[in-house]
mmCIF file with all atom_site columns, C-alpha atoms in Angstrom:
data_model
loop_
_atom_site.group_PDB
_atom_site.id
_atom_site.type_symbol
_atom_site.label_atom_id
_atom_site.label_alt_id
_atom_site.label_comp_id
_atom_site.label_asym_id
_atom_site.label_entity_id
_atom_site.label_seq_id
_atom_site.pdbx_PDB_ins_code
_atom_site.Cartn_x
_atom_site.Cartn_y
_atom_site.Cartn_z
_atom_site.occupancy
_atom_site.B_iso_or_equiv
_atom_site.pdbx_formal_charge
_atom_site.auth_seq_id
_atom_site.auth_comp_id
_atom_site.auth_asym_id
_atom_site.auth_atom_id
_atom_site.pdbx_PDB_model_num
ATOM 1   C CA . UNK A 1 1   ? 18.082  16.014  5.356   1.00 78.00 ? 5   UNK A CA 1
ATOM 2   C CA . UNK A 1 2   ? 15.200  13.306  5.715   1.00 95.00 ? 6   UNK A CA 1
ATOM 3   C CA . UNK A 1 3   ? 14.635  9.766   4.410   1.00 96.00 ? 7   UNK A CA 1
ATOM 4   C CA . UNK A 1 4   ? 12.346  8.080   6.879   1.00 97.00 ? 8   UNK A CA 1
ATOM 5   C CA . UNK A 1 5   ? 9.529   8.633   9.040   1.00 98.00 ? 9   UNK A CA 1
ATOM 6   C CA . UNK A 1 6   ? 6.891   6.750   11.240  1.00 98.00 ? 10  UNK A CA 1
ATOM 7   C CA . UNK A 1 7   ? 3.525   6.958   12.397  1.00 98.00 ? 11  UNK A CA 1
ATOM 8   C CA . UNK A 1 8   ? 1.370   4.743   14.056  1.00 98.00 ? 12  UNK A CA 1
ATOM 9   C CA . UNK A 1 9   ? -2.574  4.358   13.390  1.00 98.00 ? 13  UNK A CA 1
ATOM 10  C CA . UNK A 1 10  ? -4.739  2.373   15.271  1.00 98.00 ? 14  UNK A CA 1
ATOM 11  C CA . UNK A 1 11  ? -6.816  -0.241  12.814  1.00 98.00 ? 15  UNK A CA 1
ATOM 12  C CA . UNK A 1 12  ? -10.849 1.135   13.134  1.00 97.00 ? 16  UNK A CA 1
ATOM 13  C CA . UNK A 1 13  ? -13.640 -1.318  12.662  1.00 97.00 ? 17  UNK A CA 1
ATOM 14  C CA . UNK A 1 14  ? -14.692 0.420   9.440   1.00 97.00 ? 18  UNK A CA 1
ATOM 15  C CA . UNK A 1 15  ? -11.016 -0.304  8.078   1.00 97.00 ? 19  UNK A CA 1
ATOM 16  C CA . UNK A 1 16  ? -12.424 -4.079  7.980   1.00 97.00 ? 20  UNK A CA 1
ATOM 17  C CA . UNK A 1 17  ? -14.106 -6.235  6.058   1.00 96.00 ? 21  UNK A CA 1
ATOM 18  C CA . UNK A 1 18  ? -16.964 -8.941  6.638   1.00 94.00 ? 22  UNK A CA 1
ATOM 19  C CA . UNK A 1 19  ? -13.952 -11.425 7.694   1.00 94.00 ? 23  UNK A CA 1
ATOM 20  C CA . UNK A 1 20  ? -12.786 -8.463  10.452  1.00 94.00 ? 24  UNK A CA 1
ATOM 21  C CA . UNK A 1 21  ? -9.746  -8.167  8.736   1.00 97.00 ? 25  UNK A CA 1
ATOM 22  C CA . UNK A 1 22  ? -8.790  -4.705  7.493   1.00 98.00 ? 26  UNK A CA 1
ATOM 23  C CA . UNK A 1 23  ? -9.299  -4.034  3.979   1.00 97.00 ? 27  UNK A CA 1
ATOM 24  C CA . UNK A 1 24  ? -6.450  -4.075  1.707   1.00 97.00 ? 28  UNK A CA 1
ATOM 25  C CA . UNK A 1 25  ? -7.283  -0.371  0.400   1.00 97.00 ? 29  UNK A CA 1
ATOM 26  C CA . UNK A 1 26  ? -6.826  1.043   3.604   1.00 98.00 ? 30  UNK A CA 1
ATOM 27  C CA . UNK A 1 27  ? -3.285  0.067   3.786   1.00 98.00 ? 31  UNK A CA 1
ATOM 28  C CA . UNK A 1 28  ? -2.796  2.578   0.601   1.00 98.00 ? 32  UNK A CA 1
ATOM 29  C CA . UNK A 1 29  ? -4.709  5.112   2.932   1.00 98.00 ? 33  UNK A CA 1
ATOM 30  C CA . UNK A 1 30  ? -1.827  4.535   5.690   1.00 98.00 ? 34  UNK A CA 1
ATOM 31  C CA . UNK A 1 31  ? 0.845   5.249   2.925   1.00 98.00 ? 35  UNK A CA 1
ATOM 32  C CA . UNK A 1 32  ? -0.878  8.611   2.024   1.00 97.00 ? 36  UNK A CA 1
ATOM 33  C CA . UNK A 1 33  ? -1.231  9.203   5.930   1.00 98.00 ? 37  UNK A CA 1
ATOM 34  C CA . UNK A 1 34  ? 2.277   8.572   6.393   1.00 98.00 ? 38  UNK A CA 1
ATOM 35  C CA . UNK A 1 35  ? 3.413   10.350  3.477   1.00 98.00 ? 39  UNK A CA 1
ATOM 36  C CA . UNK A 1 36  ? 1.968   13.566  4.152   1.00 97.00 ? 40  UNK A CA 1
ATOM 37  C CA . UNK A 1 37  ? 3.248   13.243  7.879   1.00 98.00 ? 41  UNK A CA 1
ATOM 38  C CA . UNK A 1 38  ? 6.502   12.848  6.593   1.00 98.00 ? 42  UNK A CA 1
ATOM 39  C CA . UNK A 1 39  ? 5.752   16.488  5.253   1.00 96.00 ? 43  UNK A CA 1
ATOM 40  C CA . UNK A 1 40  ? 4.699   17.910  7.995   1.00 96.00 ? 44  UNK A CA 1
ATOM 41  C CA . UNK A 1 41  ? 7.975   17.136  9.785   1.00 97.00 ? 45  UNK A CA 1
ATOM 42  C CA . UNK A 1 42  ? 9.675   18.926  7.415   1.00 96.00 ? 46  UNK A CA 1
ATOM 43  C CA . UNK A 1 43  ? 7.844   22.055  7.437   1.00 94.00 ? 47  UNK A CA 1
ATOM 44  C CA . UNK A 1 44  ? 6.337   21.208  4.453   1.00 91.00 ? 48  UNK A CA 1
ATOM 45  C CA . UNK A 1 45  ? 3.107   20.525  2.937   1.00 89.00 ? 49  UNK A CA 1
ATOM 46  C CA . UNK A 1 46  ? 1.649   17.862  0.299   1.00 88.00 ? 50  UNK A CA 1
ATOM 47  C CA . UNK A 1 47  ? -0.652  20.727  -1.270  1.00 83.00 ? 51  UNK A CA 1
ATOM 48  C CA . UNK A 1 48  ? 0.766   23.365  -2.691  1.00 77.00 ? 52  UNK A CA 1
ATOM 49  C CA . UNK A 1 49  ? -1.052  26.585  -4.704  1.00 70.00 ? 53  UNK A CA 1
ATOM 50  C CA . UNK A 1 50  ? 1.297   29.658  -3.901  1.00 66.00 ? 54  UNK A CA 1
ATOM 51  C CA . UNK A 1 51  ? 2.360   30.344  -6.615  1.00 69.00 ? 55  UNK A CA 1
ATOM 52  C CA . UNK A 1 52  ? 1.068   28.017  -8.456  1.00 71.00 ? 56  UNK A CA 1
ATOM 53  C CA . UNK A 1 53  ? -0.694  24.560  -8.170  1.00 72.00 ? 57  UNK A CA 1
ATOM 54  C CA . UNK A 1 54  ? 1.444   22.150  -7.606  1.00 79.00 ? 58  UNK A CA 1
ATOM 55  C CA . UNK A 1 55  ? 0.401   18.448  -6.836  1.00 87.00 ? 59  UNK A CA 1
ATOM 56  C CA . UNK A 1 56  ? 2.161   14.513  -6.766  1.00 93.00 ? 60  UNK A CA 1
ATOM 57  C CA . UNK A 1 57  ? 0.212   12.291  -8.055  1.00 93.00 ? 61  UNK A CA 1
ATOM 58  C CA . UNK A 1 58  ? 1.007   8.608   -7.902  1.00 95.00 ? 62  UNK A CA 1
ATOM 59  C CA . UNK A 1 59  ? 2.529   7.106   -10.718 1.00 96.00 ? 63  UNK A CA 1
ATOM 60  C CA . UNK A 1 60  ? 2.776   3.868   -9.096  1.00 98.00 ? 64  UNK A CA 1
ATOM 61  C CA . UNK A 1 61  ? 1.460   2.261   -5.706  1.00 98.00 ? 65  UNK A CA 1
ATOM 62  C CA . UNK A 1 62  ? 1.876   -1.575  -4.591  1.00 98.00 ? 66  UNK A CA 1
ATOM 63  C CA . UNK A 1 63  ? 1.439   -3.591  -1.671  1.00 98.00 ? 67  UNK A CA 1
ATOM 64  C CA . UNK A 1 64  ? 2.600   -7.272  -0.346  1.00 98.00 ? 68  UNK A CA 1
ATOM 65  C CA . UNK A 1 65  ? 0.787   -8.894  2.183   1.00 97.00 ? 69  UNK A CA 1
ATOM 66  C CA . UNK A 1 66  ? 1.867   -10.956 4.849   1.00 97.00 ? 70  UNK A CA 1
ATOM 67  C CA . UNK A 1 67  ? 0.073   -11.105 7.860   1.00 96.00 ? 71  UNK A CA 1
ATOM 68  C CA . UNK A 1 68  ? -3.458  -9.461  8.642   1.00 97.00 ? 72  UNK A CA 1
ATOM 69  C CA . UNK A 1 69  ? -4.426  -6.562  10.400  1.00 97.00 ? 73  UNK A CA 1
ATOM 70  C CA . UNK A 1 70  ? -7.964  -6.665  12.767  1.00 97.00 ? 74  UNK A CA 1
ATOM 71  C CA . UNK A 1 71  ? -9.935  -4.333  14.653  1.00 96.00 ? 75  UNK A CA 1
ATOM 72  C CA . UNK A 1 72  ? -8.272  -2.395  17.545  1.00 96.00 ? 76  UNK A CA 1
ATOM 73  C CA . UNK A 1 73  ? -4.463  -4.016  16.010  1.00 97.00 ? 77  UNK A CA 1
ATOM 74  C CA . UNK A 1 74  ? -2.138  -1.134  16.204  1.00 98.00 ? 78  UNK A CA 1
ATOM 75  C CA . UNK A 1 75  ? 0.149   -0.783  13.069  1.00 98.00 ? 79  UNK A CA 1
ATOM 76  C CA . UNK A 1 76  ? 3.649   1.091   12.863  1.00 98.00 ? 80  UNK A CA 1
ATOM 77  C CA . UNK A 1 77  ? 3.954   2.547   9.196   1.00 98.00 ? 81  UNK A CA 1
ATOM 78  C CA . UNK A 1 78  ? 7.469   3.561   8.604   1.00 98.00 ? 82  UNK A CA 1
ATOM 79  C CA . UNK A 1 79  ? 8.136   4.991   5.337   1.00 98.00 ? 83  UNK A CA 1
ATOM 80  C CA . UNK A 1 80  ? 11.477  5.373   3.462   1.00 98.00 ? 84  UNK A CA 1
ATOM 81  C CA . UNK A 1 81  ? 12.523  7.373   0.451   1.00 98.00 ? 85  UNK A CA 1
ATOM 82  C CA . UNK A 1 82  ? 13.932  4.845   -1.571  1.00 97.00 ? 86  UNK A CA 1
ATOM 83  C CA . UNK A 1 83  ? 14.801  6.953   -4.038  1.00 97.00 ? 87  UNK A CA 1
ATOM 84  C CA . UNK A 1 84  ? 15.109  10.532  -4.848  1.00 97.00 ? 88  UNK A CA 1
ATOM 85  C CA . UNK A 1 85  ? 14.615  11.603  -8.699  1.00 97.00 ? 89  UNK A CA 1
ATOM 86  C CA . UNK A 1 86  ? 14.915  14.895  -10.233 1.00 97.00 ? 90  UNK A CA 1
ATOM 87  C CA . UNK A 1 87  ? 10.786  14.868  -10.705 1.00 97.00 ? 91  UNK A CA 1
ATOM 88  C CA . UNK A 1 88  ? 9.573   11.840  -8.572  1.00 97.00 ? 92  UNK A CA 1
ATOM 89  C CA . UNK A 1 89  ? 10.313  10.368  -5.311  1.00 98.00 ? 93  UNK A CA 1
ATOM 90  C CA . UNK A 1 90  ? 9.699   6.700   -4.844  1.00 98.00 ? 94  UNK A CA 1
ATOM 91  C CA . UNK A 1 91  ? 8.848   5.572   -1.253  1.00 98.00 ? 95  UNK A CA 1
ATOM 92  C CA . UNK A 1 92  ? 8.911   2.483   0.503   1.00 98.00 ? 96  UNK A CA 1
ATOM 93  C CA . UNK A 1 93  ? 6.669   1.562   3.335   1.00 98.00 ? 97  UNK A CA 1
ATOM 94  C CA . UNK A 1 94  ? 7.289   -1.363  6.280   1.00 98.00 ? 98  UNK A CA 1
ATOM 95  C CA . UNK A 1 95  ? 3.470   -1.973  8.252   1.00 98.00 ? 99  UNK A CA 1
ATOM 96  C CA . UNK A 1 96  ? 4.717   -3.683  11.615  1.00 97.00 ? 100 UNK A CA 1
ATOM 97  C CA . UNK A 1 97  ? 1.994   -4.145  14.088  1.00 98.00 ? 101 UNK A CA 1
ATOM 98  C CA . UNK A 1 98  ? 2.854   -3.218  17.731  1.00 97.00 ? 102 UNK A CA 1
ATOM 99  C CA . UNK A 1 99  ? -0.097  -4.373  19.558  1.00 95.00 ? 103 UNK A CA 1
ATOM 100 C CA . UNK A 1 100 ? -0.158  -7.918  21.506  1.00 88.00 ? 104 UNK A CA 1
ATOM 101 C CA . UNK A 1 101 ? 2.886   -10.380 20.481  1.00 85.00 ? 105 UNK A CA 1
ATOM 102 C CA . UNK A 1 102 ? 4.597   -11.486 18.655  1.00 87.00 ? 106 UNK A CA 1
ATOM 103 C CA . UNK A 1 103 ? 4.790   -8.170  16.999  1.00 91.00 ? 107 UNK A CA 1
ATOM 104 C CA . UNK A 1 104 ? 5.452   -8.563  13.338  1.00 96.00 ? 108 UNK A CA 1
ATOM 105 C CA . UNK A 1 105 ? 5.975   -7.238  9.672   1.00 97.00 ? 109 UNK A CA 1
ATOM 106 C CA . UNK A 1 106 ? 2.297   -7.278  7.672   1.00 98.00 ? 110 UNK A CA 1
ATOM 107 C CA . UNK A 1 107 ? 2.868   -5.547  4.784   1.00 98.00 ? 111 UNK A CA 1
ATOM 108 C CA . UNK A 1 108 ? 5.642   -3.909  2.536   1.00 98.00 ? 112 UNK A CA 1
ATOM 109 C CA . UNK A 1 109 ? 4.192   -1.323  0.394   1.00 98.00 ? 113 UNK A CA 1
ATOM 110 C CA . UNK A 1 110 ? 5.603   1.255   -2.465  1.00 98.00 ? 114 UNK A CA 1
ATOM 111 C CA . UNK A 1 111 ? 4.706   4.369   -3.949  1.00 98.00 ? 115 UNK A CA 1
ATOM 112 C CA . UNK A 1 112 ? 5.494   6.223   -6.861  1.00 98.00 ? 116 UNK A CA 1
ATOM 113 C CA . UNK A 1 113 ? 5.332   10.372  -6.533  1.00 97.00 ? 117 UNK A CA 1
ATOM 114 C CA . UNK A 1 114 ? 5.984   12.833  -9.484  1.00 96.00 ? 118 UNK A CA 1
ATOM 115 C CA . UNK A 1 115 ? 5.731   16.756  -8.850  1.00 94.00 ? 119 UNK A CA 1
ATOM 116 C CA . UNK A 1 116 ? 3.340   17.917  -11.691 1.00 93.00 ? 120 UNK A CA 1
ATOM 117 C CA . UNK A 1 117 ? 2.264   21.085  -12.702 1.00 89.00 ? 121 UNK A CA 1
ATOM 118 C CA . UNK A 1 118 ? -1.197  21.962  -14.684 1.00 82.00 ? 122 UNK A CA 1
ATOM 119 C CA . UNK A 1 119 ? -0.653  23.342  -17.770 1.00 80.00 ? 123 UNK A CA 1
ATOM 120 C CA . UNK A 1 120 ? -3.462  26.094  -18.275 1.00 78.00 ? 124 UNK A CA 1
ATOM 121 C CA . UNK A 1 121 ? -3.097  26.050  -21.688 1.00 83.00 ? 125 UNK A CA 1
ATOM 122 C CA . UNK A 1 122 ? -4.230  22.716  -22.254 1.00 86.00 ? 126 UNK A CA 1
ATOM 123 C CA . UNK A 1 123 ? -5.332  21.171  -19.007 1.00 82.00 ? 127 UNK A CA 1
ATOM 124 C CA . UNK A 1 124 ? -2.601  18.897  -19.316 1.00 88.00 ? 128 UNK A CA 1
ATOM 125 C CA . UNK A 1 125 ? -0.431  17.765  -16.237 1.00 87.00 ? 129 UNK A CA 1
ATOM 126 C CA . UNK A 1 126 ? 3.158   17.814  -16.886 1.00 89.00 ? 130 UNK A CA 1
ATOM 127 C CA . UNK A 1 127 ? 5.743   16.764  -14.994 1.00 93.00 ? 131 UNK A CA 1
ATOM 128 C CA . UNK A 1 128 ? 8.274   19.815  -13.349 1.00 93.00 ? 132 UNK A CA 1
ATOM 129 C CA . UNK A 1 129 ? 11.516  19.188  -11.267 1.00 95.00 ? 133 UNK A CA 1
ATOM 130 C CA . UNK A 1 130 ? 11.148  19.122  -7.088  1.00 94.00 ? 134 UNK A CA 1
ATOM 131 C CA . UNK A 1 131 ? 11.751  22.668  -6.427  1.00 90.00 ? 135 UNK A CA 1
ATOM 132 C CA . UNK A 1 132 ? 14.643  23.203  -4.474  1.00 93.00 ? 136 UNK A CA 1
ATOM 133 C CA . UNK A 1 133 ? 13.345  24.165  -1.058  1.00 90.00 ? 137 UNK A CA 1
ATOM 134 C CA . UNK A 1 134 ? 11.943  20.805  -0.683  1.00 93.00 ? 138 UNK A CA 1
ATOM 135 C CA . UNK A 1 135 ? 14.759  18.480  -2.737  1.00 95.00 ? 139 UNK A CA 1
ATOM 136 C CA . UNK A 1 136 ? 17.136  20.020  -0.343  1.00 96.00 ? 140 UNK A CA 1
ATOM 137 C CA . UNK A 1 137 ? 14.941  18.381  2.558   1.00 97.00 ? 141 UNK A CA 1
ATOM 138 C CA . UNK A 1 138 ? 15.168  14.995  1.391   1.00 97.00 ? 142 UNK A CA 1
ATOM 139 C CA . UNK A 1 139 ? 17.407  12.167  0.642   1.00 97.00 ? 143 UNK A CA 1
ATOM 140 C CA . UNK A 1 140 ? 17.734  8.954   -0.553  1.00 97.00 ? 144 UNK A CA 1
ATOM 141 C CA . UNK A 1 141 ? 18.027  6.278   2.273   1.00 97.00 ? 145 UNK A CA 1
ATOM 142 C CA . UNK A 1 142 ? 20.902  4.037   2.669   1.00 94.00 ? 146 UNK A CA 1
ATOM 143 C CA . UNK A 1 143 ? 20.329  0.185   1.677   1.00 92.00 ? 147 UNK A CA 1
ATOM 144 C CA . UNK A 1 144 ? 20.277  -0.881  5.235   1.00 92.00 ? 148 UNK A CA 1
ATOM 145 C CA . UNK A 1 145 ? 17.794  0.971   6.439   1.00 92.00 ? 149 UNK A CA 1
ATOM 146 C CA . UNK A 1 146 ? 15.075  -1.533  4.474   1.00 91.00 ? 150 UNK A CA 1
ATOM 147 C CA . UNK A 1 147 ? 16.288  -4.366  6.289   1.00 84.00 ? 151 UNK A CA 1
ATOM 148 C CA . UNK A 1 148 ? 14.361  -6.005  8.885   1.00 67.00 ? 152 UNK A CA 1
#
């Protein structure tokens, strides 16, 4: 089973801003990256429609700041499953940057997941328990993996 994952992603000069600092919005595009890699590497994917549709929308999404991020900067975004609920999987992200020195935390991010289904009777999402096959791929991560 799986609680963490990394990927690195190289900071583009339309991730900035007029100050050449990259946007904050793009850092919730890294989480999505990262999230969906973490997928991958299970054999899984984020989008589901056999049988159904299937889909995890965000229920929550937050990120602290600490450093910036500029054109060319190369940025490490490991996420964590913080936890793992019968419907929802909450995930914590570290952004380190690995290019130059010092290298150095920039951000700490979270999201909020829940595994919906669309109700074709009334167009109504609905949250459904994580089916097994991919529950059984994931676990919680233990508390020391989100130090440092």
């Amino acid at each position: 089973m799986a609680y963490e994952h990394r990927i690195v992603r190289e900071v583009e000069f339309y991730h900035t801003d007029m100050a050449g600092i990259m946007h904050f919005s793009n850092f919730y595009r890294f989480m999505e990256a990262a999230e969906h890699a973490f997928f991958r590497s299970l054999g899984l994917s984020i989008h589901t429609v056999d049988p159904e549709p299937l889909g995890w929308p965000r229920v929550h999404a937050d990120c602290d700041f600490s450093y910036p991020l500029r054109f060319e900067d190369s940025v490490e975004i490991q996420l964590l499953v913080r936890e793992k609920r019968e419907k929802s999987l909450v995930y914590s992200f570290i952004f380190r940057k690995v290019s130059g020195e010092p290298r150095r935390e920039v951000a700490r991010g979270t999201l909020v997941v829940a595994r919906v289904k669309l109700d074709s009777a009334t167009g109504k999402m609905r949250a459904v328990p994580i089916p097994k096959a991919i529950a059984d791929k994931i676990e919680a991560a233990p508390p020391e993996a989100f130090v440092g």
